[in-house]
mmCIF file of C-alpha atoms in Angstrom:
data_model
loop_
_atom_site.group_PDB
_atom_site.id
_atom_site.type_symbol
_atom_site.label_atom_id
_atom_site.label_comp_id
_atom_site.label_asym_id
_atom_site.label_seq_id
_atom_site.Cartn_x
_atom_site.Cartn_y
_atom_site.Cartn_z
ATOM 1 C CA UNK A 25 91.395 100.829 24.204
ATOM 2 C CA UNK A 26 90.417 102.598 21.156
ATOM 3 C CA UNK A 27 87.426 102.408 18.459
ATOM 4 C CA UNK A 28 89.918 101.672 15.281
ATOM 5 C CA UNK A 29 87.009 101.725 12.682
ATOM 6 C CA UNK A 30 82.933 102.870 12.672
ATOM 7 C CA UNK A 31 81.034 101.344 9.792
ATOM 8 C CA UNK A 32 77.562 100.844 9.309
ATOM 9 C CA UNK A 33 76.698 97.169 11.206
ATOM 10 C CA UNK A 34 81.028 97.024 11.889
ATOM 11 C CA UNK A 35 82.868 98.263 14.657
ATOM 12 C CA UNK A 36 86.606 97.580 15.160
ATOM 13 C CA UNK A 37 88.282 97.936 18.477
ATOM 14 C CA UNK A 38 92.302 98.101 19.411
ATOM 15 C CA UNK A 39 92.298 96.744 22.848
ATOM 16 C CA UNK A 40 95.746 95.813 24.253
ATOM 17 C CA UNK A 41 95.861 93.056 26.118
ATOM 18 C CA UNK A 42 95.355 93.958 29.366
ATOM 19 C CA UNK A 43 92.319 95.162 28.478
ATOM 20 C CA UNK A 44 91.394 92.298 26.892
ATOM 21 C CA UNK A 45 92.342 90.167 30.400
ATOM 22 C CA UNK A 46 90.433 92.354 32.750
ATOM 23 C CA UNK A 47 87.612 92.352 30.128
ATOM 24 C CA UNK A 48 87.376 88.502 30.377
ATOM 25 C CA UNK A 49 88.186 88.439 34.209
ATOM 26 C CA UNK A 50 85.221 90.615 34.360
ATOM 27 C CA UNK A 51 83.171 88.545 33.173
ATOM 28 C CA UNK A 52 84.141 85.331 34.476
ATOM 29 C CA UNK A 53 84.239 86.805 37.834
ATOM 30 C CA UNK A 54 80.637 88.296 36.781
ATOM 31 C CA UNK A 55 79.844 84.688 35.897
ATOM 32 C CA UNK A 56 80.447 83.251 39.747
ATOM 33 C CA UNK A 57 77.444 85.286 41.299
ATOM 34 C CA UNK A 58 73.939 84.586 41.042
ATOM 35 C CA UNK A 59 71.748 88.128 39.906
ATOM 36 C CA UNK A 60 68.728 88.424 41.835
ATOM 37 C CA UNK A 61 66.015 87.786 39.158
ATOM 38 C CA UNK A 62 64.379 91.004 37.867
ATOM 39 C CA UNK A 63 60.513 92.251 39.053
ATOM 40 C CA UNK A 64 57.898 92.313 36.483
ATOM 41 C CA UNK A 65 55.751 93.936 38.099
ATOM 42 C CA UNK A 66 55.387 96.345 41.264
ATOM 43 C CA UNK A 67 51.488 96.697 41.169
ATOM 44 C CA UNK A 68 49.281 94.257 42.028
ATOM 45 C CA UNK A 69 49.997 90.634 40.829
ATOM 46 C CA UNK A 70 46.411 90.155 39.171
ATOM 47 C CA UNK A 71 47.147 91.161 35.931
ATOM 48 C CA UNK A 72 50.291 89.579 35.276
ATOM 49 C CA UNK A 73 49.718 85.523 34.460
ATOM 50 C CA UNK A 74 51.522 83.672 37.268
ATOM 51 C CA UNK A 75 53.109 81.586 34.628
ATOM 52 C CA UNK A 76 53.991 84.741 32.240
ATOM 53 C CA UNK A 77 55.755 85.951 35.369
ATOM 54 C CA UNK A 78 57.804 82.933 36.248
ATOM 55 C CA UNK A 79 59.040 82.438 32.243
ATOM 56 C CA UNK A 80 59.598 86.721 31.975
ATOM 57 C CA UNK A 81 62.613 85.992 34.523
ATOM 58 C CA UNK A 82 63.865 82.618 33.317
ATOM 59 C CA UNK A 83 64.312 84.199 30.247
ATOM 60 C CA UNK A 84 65.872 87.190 31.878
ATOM 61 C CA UNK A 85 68.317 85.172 33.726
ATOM 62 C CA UNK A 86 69.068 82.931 30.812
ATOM 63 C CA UNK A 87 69.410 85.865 28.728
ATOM 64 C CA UNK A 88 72.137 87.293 30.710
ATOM 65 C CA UNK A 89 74.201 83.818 30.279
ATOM 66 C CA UNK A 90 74.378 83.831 26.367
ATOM 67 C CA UNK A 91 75.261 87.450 26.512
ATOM 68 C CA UNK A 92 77.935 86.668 28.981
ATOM 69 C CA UNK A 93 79.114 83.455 26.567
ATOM 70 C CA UNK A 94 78.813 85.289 23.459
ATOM 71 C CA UNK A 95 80.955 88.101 24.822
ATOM 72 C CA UNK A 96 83.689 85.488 25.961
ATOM 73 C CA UNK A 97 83.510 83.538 23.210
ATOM 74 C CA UNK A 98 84.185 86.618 21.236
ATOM 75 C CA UNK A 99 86.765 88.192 22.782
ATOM 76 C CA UNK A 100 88.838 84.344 22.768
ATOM 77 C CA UNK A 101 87.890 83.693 19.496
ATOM 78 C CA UNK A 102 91.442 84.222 17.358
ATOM 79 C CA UNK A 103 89.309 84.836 14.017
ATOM 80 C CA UNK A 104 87.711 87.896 16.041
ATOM 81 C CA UNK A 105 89.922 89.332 18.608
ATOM 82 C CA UNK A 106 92.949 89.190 15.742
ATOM 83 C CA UNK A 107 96.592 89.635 17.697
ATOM 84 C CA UNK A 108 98.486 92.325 16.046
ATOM 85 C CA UNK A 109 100.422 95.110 16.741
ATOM 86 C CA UNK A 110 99.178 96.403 19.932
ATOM 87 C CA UNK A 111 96.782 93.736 21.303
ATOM 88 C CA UNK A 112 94.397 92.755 19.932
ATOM 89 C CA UNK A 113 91.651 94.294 17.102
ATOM 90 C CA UNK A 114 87.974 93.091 17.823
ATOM 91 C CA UNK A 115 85.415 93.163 15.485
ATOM 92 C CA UNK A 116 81.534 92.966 16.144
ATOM 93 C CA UNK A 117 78.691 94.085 14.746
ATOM 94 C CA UNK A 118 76.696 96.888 16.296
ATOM 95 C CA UNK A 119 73.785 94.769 17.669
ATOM 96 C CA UNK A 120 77.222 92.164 19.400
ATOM 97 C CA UNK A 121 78.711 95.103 20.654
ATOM 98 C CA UNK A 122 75.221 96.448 22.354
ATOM 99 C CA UNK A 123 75.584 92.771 23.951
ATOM 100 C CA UNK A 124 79.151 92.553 25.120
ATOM 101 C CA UNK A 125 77.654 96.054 26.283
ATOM 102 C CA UNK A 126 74.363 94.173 28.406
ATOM 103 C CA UNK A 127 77.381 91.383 29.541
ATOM 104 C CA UNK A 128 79.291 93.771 31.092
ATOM 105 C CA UNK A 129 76.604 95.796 32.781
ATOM 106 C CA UNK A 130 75.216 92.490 34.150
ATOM 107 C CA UNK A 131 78.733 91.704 35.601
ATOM 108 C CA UNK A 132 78.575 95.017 37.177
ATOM 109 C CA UNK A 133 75.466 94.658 38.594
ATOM 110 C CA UNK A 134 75.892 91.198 39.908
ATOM 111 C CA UNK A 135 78.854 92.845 41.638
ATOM 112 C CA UNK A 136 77.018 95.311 43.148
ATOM 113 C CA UNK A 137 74.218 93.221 44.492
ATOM 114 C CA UNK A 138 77.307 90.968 45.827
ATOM 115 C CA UNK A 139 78.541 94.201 48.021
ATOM 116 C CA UNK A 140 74.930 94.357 49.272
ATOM 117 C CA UNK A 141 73.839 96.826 46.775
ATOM 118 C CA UNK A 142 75.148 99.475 48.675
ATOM 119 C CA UNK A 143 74.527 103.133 48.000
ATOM 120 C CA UNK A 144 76.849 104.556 45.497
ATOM 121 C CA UNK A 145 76.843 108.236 46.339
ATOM 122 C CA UNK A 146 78.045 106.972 50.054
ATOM 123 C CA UNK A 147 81.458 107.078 51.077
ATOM 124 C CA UNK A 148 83.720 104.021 50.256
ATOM 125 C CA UNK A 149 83.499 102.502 53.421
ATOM 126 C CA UNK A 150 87.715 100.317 53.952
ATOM 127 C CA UNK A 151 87.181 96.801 52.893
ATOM 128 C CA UNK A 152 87.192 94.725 55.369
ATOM 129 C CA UNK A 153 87.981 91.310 53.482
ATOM 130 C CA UNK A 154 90.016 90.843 50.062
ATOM 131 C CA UNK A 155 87.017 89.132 49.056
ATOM 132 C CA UNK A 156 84.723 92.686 49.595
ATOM 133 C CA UNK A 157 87.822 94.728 47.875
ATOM 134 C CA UNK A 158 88.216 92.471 45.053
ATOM 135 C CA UNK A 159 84.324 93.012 44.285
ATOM 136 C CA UNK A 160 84.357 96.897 44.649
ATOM 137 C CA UNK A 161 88.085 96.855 42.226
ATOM 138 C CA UNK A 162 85.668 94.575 39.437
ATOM 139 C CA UNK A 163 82.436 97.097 39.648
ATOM 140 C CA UNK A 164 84.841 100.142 39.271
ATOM 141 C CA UNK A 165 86.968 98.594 36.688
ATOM 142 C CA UNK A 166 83.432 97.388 34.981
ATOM 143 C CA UNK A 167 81.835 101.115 35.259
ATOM 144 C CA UNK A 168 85.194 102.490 33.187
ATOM 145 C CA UNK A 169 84.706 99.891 30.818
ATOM 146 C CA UNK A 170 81.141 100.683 30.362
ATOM 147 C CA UNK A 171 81.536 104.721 30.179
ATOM 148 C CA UNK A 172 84.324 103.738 26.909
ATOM 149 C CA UNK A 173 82.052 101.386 25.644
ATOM 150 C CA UNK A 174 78.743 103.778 25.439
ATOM 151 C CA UNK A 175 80.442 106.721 24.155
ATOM 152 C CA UNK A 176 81.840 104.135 21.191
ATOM 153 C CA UNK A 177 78.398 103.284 20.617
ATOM 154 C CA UNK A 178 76.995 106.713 20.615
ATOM 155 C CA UNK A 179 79.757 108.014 18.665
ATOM 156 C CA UNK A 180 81.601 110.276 21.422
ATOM 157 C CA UNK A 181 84.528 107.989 21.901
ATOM 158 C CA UNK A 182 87.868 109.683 20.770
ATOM 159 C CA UNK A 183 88.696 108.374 17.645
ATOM 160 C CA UNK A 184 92.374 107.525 16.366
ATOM 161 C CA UNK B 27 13.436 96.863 11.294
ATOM 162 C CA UNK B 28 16.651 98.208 11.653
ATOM 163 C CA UNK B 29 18.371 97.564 14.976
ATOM 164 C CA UNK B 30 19.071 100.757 17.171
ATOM 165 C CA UNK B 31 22.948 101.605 17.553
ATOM 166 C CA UNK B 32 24.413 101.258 21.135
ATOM 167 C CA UNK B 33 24.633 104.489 22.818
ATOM 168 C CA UNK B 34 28.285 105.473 23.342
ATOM 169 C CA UNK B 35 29.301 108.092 26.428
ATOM 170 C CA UNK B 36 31.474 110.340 25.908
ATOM 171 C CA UNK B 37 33.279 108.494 28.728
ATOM 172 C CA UNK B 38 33.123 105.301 26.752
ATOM 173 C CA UNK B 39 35.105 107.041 23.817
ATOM 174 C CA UNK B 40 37.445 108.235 25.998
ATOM 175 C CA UNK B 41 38.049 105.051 27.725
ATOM 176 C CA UNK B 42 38.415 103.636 24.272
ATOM 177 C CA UNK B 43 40.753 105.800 22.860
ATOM 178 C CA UNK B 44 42.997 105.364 25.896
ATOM 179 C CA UNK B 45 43.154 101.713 25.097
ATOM 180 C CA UNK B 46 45.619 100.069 25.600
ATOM 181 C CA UNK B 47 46.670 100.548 28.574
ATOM 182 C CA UNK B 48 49.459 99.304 30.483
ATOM 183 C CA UNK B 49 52.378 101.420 31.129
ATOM 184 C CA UNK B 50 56.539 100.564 31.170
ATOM 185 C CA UNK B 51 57.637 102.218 33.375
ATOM 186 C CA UNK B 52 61.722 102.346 34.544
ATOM 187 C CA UNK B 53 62.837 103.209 38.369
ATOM 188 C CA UNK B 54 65.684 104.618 39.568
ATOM 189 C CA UNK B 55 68.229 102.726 40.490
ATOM 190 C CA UNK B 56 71.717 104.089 42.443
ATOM 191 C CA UNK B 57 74.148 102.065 40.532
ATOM 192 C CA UNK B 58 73.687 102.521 36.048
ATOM 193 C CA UNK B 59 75.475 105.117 34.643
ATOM 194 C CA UNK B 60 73.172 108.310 33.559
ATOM 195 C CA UNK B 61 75.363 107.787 29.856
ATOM 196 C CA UNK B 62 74.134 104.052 30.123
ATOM 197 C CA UNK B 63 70.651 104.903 30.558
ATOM 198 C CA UNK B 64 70.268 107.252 27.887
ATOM 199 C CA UNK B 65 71.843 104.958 25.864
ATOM 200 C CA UNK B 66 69.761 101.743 26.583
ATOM 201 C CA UNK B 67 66.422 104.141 26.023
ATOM 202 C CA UNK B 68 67.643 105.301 22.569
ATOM 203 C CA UNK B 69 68.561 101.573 21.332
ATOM 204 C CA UNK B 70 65.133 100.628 22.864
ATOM 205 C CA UNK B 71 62.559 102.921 21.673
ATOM 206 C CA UNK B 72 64.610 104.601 19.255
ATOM 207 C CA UNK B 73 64.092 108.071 20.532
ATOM 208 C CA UNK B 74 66.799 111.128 19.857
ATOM 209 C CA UNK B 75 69.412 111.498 22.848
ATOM 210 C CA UNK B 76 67.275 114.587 23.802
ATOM 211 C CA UNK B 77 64.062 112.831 24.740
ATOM 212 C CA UNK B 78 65.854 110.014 26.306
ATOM 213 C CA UNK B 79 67.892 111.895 28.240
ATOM 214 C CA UNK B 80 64.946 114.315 29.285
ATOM 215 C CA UNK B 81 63.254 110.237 30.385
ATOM 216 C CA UNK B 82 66.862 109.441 31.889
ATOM 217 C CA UNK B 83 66.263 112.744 34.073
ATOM 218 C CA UNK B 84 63.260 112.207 35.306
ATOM 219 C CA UNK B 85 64.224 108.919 36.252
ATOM 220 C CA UNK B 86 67.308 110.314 38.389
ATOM 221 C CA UNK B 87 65.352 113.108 40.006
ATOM 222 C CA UNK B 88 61.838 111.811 40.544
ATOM 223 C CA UNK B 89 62.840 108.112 40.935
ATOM 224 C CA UNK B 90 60.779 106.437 37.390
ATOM 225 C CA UNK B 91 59.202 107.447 34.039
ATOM 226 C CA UNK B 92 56.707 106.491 32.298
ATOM 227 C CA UNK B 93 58.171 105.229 29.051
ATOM 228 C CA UNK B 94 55.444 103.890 26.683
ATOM 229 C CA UNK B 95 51.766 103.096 26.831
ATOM 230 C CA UNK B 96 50.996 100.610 24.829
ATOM 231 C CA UNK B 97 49.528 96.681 25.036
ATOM 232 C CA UNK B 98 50.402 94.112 27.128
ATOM 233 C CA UNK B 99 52.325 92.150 24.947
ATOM 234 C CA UNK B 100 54.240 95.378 23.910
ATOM 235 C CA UNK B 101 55.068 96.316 26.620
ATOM 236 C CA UNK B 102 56.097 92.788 28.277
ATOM 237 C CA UNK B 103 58.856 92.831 24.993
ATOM 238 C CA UNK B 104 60.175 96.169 26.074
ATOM 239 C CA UNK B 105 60.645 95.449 29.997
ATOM 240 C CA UNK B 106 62.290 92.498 28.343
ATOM 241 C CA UNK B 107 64.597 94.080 26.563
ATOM 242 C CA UNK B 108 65.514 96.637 29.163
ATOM 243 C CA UNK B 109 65.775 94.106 31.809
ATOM 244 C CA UNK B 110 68.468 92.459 29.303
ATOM 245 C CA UNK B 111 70.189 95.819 30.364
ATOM 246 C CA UNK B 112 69.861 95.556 33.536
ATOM 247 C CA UNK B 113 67.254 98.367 33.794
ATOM 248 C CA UNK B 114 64.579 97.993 36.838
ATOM 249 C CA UNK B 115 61.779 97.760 34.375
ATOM 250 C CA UNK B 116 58.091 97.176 34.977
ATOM 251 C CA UNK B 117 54.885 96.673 33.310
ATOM 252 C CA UNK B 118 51.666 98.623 35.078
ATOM 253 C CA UNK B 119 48.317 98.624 34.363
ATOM 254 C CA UNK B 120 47.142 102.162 33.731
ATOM 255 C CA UNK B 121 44.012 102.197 35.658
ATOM 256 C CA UNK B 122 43.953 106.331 35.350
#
């Protein structure tokens, strides 16, 4: 994968196509597994409106969909993932990018909390099911993806 | 007859120049990337990569910072938005 082009508001990336697949797979895969809905608060309740509460992680959860959908529908959209010598060049914006960003750290985490959010500094304990190893190969695969993908944004990814 | 002005305390002015007061505040977590963090507090708050990654470190070694202080509805839109990152964000009431 590559960052072709940096504009202001335009970023163009070269990814071949198995990057392109294991992006996708990624997030389809992400797409299976129900997040655990994020805390508002950890003090006390009080303060927060029941109500306010119950719509801050609808909206959380339903958030995470349309970034997962936009960042499909982008990377299968022929007018935006253009095949050409290589793969494939992709071009989003910098605020889509910052979202197929959020899509794949939600896939990652959804992985995660699949394994049983286990502690990441531990050993890699042998899997003891292809379903287990197939969820630790995605959140690996995810975290490289998401290393590339910050240093594009930030400007440290290694430019043609 | 003119009305006598409310006496304010010192600790009044205080208390009012503190307002508001509820605090975001983001925990540590063992799975984001320290890169990703940094990141995510630089698109949110739009701070320099040196004060988010001095918040990003504190987050890693004393397990949460204190990101902004601000009011409620402020800082319900920025747990928001780092919760659309996947960040373990709250919103606290600074009763200090």
């Amino acid at each position: 994968m590559k960052l072709l082009v940096r504009e202001p508001g335009r970023l163009v990336y070269q990814l071949r196509a198995r990057d392109r697949n294991s992006l996708r797979g990624i997030l389809r895969l992400g797409s299976q597994l129900r997040r655990r809905p994020p805390r508002f608060t950890r003090g006390p309740i009080g303060f927060v409106p029941p109500d306010s509460d119950e719509m801050l992680r609808e909206a959380a959860l339903e958030q995470q969909q349309d970034s997962r959908n936009s960042a499909l529908g982008w990377l299968e959209d022929p007018a935006r993932c253009i095949t050409g010598k290589g793969g494939f060049a992709l071009t989003l914006s910098e605020g889509e990018a910052e979202t197929l960003l959020q899509a794949l750290n939600h896939a990652k985490m959804a992985f995660w909390e699949a394994l049983g959010c286990p502690d990441e500094n531990a050993p890699v304990q042998p899997s003891i099911s292809p379903e287990i190893e197939t969820l630790q190969q995605a959140k690996e695969i995810a975290n490289a993806y998401i290393a590339w993908w910050v240093d594009s944004l930030s400007g440290d990814a290694p430019n043609p | 007859m003119t009305v006598p002005a409310p006496l304010v305390t010192p600790r009044d002015e205080t208390r009012e120049a503190r307002a508001p007061g509820y605090l975001v505040i983001c925990w540590d977590d063992p799975v984001n990337l320290m890169n990703y963090v940094t990141h995510v507090f630089q698109v949110v708050f739009g701070w320099d990569r040196k004060k988010a990654e001095r918040h990003m470190m504190e987050v890693h070694e004393k397990g949460k910072s204190v990101l902004a202080r601000e009011t409620f509805e402020e800082a319900e839109a920025h747990v928001h938005q780092l919760h659309a990152y996947s960040l373990q964000a709250t919103v606290e009431r600074d009763d200090a």
